[in-house]
Tab-separated table of C-alpha atoms in Angstrom:
chain	number	residue	atom	x	y	z
A	1	UNK	CA	98.433	96.449	117.596
A	2	UNK	CA	100.353	93.909	116.043
A	3	UNK	CA	104.218	94.650	116.770
A	4	UNK	CA	107.076	94.859	114.667
A	5	UNK	CA	109.422	91.689	115.132
A	6	UNK	CA	112.775	92.215	116.663
A	7	UNK	CA	115.228	91.192	115.404
A	8	UNK	CA	119.311	91.607	116.247
A	9	UNK	CA	122.059	93.461	114.571
A	10	UNK	CA	123.358	90.183	113.436
A	11	UNK	CA	120.167	89.411	111.945
A	12	UNK	CA	120.029	92.118	110.297
A	13	UNK	CA	123.250	92.599	109.018
A	14	UNK	CA	122.490	89.196	107.643
A	15	UNK	CA	119.225	90.415	106.284
A	16	UNK	CA	121.272	93.625	104.062
A	17	UNK	CA	123.575	90.677	103.236
A	18	UNK	CA	121.571	88.188	101.935
A	19	UNK	CA	118.718	91.199	100.076
A	20	UNK	CA	121.930	93.309	98.814
A	21	UNK	CA	124.418	91.699	97.951
A	22	UNK	CA	124.676	87.944	97.151
A	23	UNK	CA	125.278	84.839	98.896
A	24	UNK	CA	128.614	83.141	98.201
A	25	UNK	CA	129.396	79.854	98.603
A	26	UNK	CA	131.102	79.935	101.795
A	27	UNK	CA	128.374	81.508	102.998
A	28	UNK	CA	125.913	78.986	101.102
A	29	UNK	CA	127.984	76.621	103.125
A	30	UNK	CA	128.069	78.181	106.208
A	31	UNK	CA	123.534	78.896	106.155
A	32	UNK	CA	123.626	75.535	105.524
A	33	UNK	CA	125.402	74.434	108.323
A	34	UNK	CA	123.103	76.761	110.475
A	35	UNK	CA	120.506	75.164	109.333
A	36	UNK	CA	121.561	70.946	109.384
A	37	UNK	CA	122.456	71.503	112.896
A	38	UNK	CA	119.060	72.183	113.859
A	39	UNK	CA	117.814	69.694	111.289
A	40	UNK	CA	119.860	67.404	113.169
A	41	UNK	CA	119.253	68.444	116.707
A	42	UNK	CA	115.079	68.487	116.112
A	43	UNK	CA	114.713	65.732	114.014
A	44	UNK	CA	115.273	61.104	114.941
A	45	UNK	CA	117.771	60.911	112.451
A	46	UNK	CA	118.192	57.270	112.321
A	47	UNK	CA	121.823	56.879	114.023
A	48	UNK	CA	122.444	53.486	111.552
A	49	UNK	CA	126.688	52.818	110.377
A	50	UNK	CA	124.779	50.267	107.384
A	51	UNK	CA	122.133	52.018	106.353
A	52	UNK	CA	123.842	55.510	106.504
A	53	UNK	CA	127.319	54.540	104.891
A	54	UNK	CA	125.319	53.725	101.511
A	55	UNK	CA	123.170	56.432	101.552
A	56	UNK	CA	125.555	58.932	101.612
A	57	UNK	CA	128.219	55.872	99.280
A	58	UNK	CA	125.074	57.060	96.214
A	59	UNK	CA	124.225	60.325	97.185
A	60	UNK	CA	128.089	60.928	96.236
A	61	UNK	CA	128.172	58.813	93.843
A	62	UNK	CA	125.750	61.216	92.097
A	63	UNK	CA	126.984	63.793	93.274
A	64	UNK	CA	131.354	63.922	92.447
A	65	UNK	CA	129.244	63.443	88.782
A	66	UNK	CA	127.683	67.725	89.207
A	67	UNK	CA	129.454	71.008	88.767
A	68	UNK	CA	128.921	71.833	92.259
A	69	UNK	CA	131.446	68.229	93.457
A	70	UNK	CA	133.695	70.824	94.990
A	71	UNK	CA	131.606	70.441	98.387
A	72	UNK	CA	131.635	68.404	100.898
A	73	UNK	CA	128.796	66.820	100.533
A	74	UNK	CA	126.747	65.264	103.772
A	75	UNK	CA	123.819	63.357	103.381
A	76	UNK	CA	121.502	61.863	106.456
A	77	UNK	CA	118.192	59.877	106.308
A	78	UNK	CA	115.786	61.139	108.702
A	79	UNK	CA	113.493	58.048	111.159
A	80	UNK	CA	110.046	58.988	110.066
A	81	UNK	CA	107.567	57.285	107.393
A	82	UNK	CA	106.691	60.739	106.307
A	83	UNK	CA	107.882	61.026	102.413
A	84	UNK	CA	109.592	63.006	101.300
A	85	UNK	CA	113.058	64.370	101.377
A	86	UNK	CA	114.829	68.046	101.241
A	87	UNK	CA	117.875	69.930	100.106
A	88	UNK	CA	120.548	72.678	102.334
A	89	UNK	CA	122.296	75.129	100.490
A	90	UNK	CA	125.644	74.050	100.233
A	91	UNK	CA	125.128	70.340	100.046
A	92	UNK	CA	123.598	68.645	102.981
A	93	UNK	CA	120.159	66.642	101.720
A	94	UNK	CA	117.754	64.594	103.832
A	95	UNK	CA	115.994	61.848	102.665
A	96	UNK	CA	113.485	60.040	105.076
A	97	UNK	CA	113.308	56.497	105.612
A	98	UNK	CA	109.854	56.601	103.866
A	99	UNK	CA	111.730	57.045	101.249
A	100	UNK	CA	114.251	54.179	101.576
A	101	UNK	CA	111.294	51.426	102.294
A	102	UNK	CA	108.965	52.282	98.973
A	103	UNK	CA	112.060	52.424	96.973
A	104	UNK	CA	111.862	49.520	95.105
A	105	UNK	CA	115.174	48.912	93.158
A	106	UNK	CA	118.444	52.031	93.869
A	107	UNK	CA	117.273	53.115	90.761
A	108	UNK	CA	114.223	54.983	92.408
A	109	UNK	CA	116.603	56.674	95.294
A	110	UNK	CA	118.787	57.563	93.329
A	111	UNK	CA	116.289	59.476	91.406
A	112	UNK	CA	114.540	60.808	94.092
A	113	UNK	CA	118.765	61.637	95.400
A	114	UNK	CA	119.667	63.236	91.938
A	115	UNK	CA	116.803	65.470	92.341
A	116	UNK	CA	117.293	67.002	95.660
A	117	UNK	CA	121.474	67.694	95.083
A	118	UNK	CA	119.874	69.302	91.448
A	119	UNK	CA	118.089	71.849	93.494
A	120	UNK	CA	121.800	72.744	95.549
A	121	UNK	CA	123.542	72.693	92.236
A	122	UNK	CA	121.056	74.856	90.934
A	123	UNK	CA	121.030	77.118	94.392
A	124	UNK	CA	117.872	77.595	94.247
A	125	UNK	CA	116.602	78.475	97.577
A	126	UNK	CA	119.960	80.716	97.334
A	127	UNK	CA	118.543	83.391	94.519
A	128	UNK	CA	115.188	82.208	97.051
A	129	UNK	CA	116.757	84.368	99.257
A	130	UNK	CA	118.930	86.844	96.937
A	131	UNK	CA	115.741	87.927	95.304
A	132	UNK	CA	114.397	89.270	99.049
A	133	UNK	CA	113.514	92.367	99.344
A	134	UNK	CA	115.384	95.081	102.035
A	135	UNK	CA	116.935	93.824	105.199
A	136	UNK	CA	113.292	92.970	107.313
A	137	UNK	CA	112.801	90.087	104.395
A	138	UNK	CA	115.781	89.300	104.688
A	139	UNK	CA	116.279	89.039	108.071
A	140	UNK	CA	113.245	87.118	108.071
A	141	UNK	CA	113.867	84.751	105.775
A	142	UNK	CA	117.091	83.793	107.609
A	143	UNK	CA	115.093	83.743	111.021
A	144	UNK	CA	113.709	80.657	109.219
A	145	UNK	CA	116.056	79.493	106.822
A	146	UNK	CA	119.214	79.329	110.266
A	147	UNK	CA	118.978	79.206	114.046
A	148	UNK	CA	119.791	82.586	114.560
A	149	UNK	CA	115.879	83.992	115.470
A	150	UNK	CA	114.691	80.338	117.437
A	151	UNK	CA	111.766	80.649	116.703
A	152	UNK	CA	108.826	78.773	118.224
A	153	UNK	CA	107.081	77.869	115.172
A	154	UNK	CA	109.953	77.213	112.881
A	155	UNK	CA	110.836	74.307	115.627
A	156	UNK	CA	107.645	72.836	115.437
A	157	UNK	CA	106.781	72.665	112.157
A	158	UNK	CA	110.550	71.255	111.603
A	159	UNK	CA	109.319	68.836	114.068
A	160	UNK	CA	106.723	67.375	112.470
A	161	UNK	CA	107.565	68.057	108.737
A	162	UNK	CA	110.548	68.333	108.147
A	163	UNK	CA	111.531	70.607	105.999
A	164	UNK	CA	108.185	72.874	106.480
A	165	UNK	CA	109.540	75.581	107.908
A	166	UNK	CA	112.678	75.640	104.191
A	167	UNK	CA	111.604	77.590	100.748
A	168	UNK	CA	109.404	76.143	98.946
A	169	UNK	CA	110.771	75.569	95.404
A	170	UNK	CA	108.432	76.900	92.382
A	171	UNK	CA	107.215	74.524	89.947
A	172	UNK	CA	110.110	75.878	87.396
A	173	UNK	CA	112.556	74.663	90.419
A	174	UNK	CA	110.720	71.257	90.709
A	175	UNK	CA	111.210	71.032	86.242
A	176	UNK	CA	114.940	72.332	86.960
A	177	UNK	CA	115.813	69.943	89.630
A	178	UNK	CA	114.036	66.507	87.764
A	179	UNK	CA	114.869	67.407	84.813
A	180	UNK	CA	119.528	68.424	85.969
A	181	UNK	CA	117.713	65.365	88.682
A	182	UNK	CA	117.032	62.761	85.061
A	183	UNK	CA	120.935	63.475	83.587
A	184	UNK	CA	122.649	63.266	87.370
A	185	UNK	CA	121.744	59.528	87.442
A	186	UNK	CA	122.757	58.841	84.139
A	187	UNK	CA	125.748	60.197	84.550
A	188	UNK	CA	126.755	58.602	88.524
A	189	UNK	CA	125.443	55.193	85.393
A	190	UNK	CA	121.664	54.409	86.796
A	191	UNK	CA	119.222	54.031	84.530
A	192	UNK	CA	116.492	56.671	85.097
A	193	UNK	CA	114.088	55.529	84.613
A	194	UNK	CA	113.563	54.891	88.471
A	195	UNK	CA	112.480	58.112	88.604
A	196	UNK	CA	108.894	57.355	86.667
A	197	UNK	CA	108.525	54.243	89.179
A	198	UNK	CA	108.560	55.754	91.607
A	199	UNK	CA	106.334	59.386	91.387
A	200	UNK	CA	104.256	56.576	89.975
A	201	UNK	CA	104.025	54.586	93.025
A	202	UNK	CA	103.626	57.393	95.732
A	203	UNK	CA	101.265	59.365	93.081
A	204	UNK	CA	99.125	56.041	93.724
A	205	UNK	CA	99.823	55.677	97.179
A	206	UNK	CA	98.137	59.421	97.661
A	207	UNK	CA	95.332	58.729	95.637
A	208	UNK	CA	93.937	55.477	97.926
A	209	UNK	CA	95.206	56.838	101.330
A	210	UNK	CA	92.516	59.991	99.829
A	211	UNK	CA	95.385	62.282	100.622
A	212	UNK	CA	95.617	61.764	104.379
A	213	UNK	CA	98.928	59.336	104.674
A	214	UNK	CA	102.779	59.240	104.123
A	215	UNK	CA	103.173	60.996	101.181
A	216	UNK	CA	101.223	64.206	101.797
A	217	UNK	CA	103.980	65.504	102.808
A	218	UNK	CA	106.282	64.803	99.267
A	219	UNK	CA	103.160	66.597	97.573
A	220	UNK	CA	102.836	69.549	100.203
A	221	UNK	CA	106.850	70.252	98.997
A	222	UNK	CA	107.122	69.010	95.729
A	223	UNK	CA	103.601	70.340	93.689
A	224	UNK	CA	102.678	69.159	90.049
A	225	UNK	CA	103.656	65.671	90.251
A	226	UNK	CA	101.006	64.302	87.557
A	227	UNK	CA	102.747	66.977	85.499
A	228	UNK	CA	106.687	66.135	86.442
A	229	UNK	CA	105.226	62.342	85.544
A	230	UNK	CA	104.421	62.955	81.948
A	231	UNK	CA	108.179	65.195	81.965
A	232	UNK	CA	110.004	62.901	83.097
A	233	UNK	CA	107.941	60.409	80.512
A	234	UNK	CA	109.018	63.017	77.646
A	235	UNK	CA	112.607	62.652	79.030
A	236	UNK	CA	112.260	59.116	78.439
A	237	UNK	CA	111.134	59.113	75.209
A	238	UNK	CA	113.383	61.768	74.155
A	239	UNK	CA	116.499	59.779	75.295
A	240	UNK	CA	118.224	57.803	72.259
A	241	UNK	CA	117.561	54.239	73.780
A	242	UNK	CA	121.326	53.019	73.539
A	243	UNK	CA	122.057	55.739	76.183
A	244	UNK	CA	120.468	53.479	78.466
A	245	UNK	CA	122.661	50.050	77.822
A	246	UNK	CA	124.653	48.984	80.567
A	247	UNK	CA	123.058	51.640	83.477
A	248	UNK	CA	121.108	49.903	85.725
A	249	UNK	CA	118.794	49.444	88.008
A	250	UNK	CA	120.055	47.857	90.915
A	251	UNK	CA	122.626	46.343	92.643
A	252	UNK	CA	123.707	44.764	95.675
A	253	UNK	CA	124.334	46.916	98.605
A	254	UNK	CA	120.588	48.698	97.762
A	255	UNK	CA	119.675	45.051	98.643
A	256	UNK	CA	121.559	44.822	101.895
A	257	UNK	CA	119.868	48.362	103.050
A	258	UNK	CA	116.969	47.586	102.429
A	259	UNK	CA	116.883	44.664	104.299
A	260	UNK	CA	118.978	46.143	106.895
A	261	UNK	CA	115.994	48.387	107.411
A	262	UNK	CA	113.030	46.056	107.356
A	263	UNK	CA	115.614	44.363	110.713
A	264	UNK	CA	115.024	48.216	113.041
A	265	UNK	CA	112.280	48.961	114.777
A	266	UNK	CA	109.197	49.939	113.006
A	267	UNK	CA	110.086	53.892	111.948
A	268	UNK	CA	107.669	56.388	113.630
A	269	UNK	CA	104.458	57.313	111.520
A	270	UNK	CA	102.736	59.783	109.750
A	271	UNK	CA	100.965	62.145	111.691
A	272	UNK	CA	97.333	62.119	111.093
């Protein structure tokens, strides 16, 4: 017979709070901080001042023009060639080195960051927690989303996949994040065509690798990429051409970051 999981009174109380009362912004930030501590302890965070400063600068340029500019946004680079990015509640954004190395210009990287920022703006992971039914389900989510249960299985998944233990967003969430991310990039003065070219680039690499390469994690965590490419193309077509006038595609700072990245020892390859 299987045994029911045992939760501490604190976990049960937090689970009941999530399932029954909703999550305030302060609670969201606290959950995000707990998640970030776990991520920072278990994933190989790239410790390079120039690259970290650039990514934080670009990320905050995007986030500061959203409706949640009041959050203390933090951006970090995970030192892995696995292509992925993920957002934690409260404004903690992680982008894998594999994304930075595949982005040809600033607009492509901005598209990825703008998308993840929008997940936080719309509180997608928080809404998943709020929709949990019952204290046990709420507690189980908190075991997954925070460090309170210290799950060995969760730790292993985190080490391998980067975002594997975190909430999986629905197709609707991904579309909303694309639509909002598209606008986030424009508001920051950056050409949103990078969203289209980066998605196309990843899809081509995925097809060439047969689904087993460094991009497989991206496609597992960001479903419906082919449909999303069509959606982005529609958004571009529906946007007046005058909107793109004066928007930048690249910057010297991005290219300096790429040169610095190339000087570092290679990132660990994607697991096979």
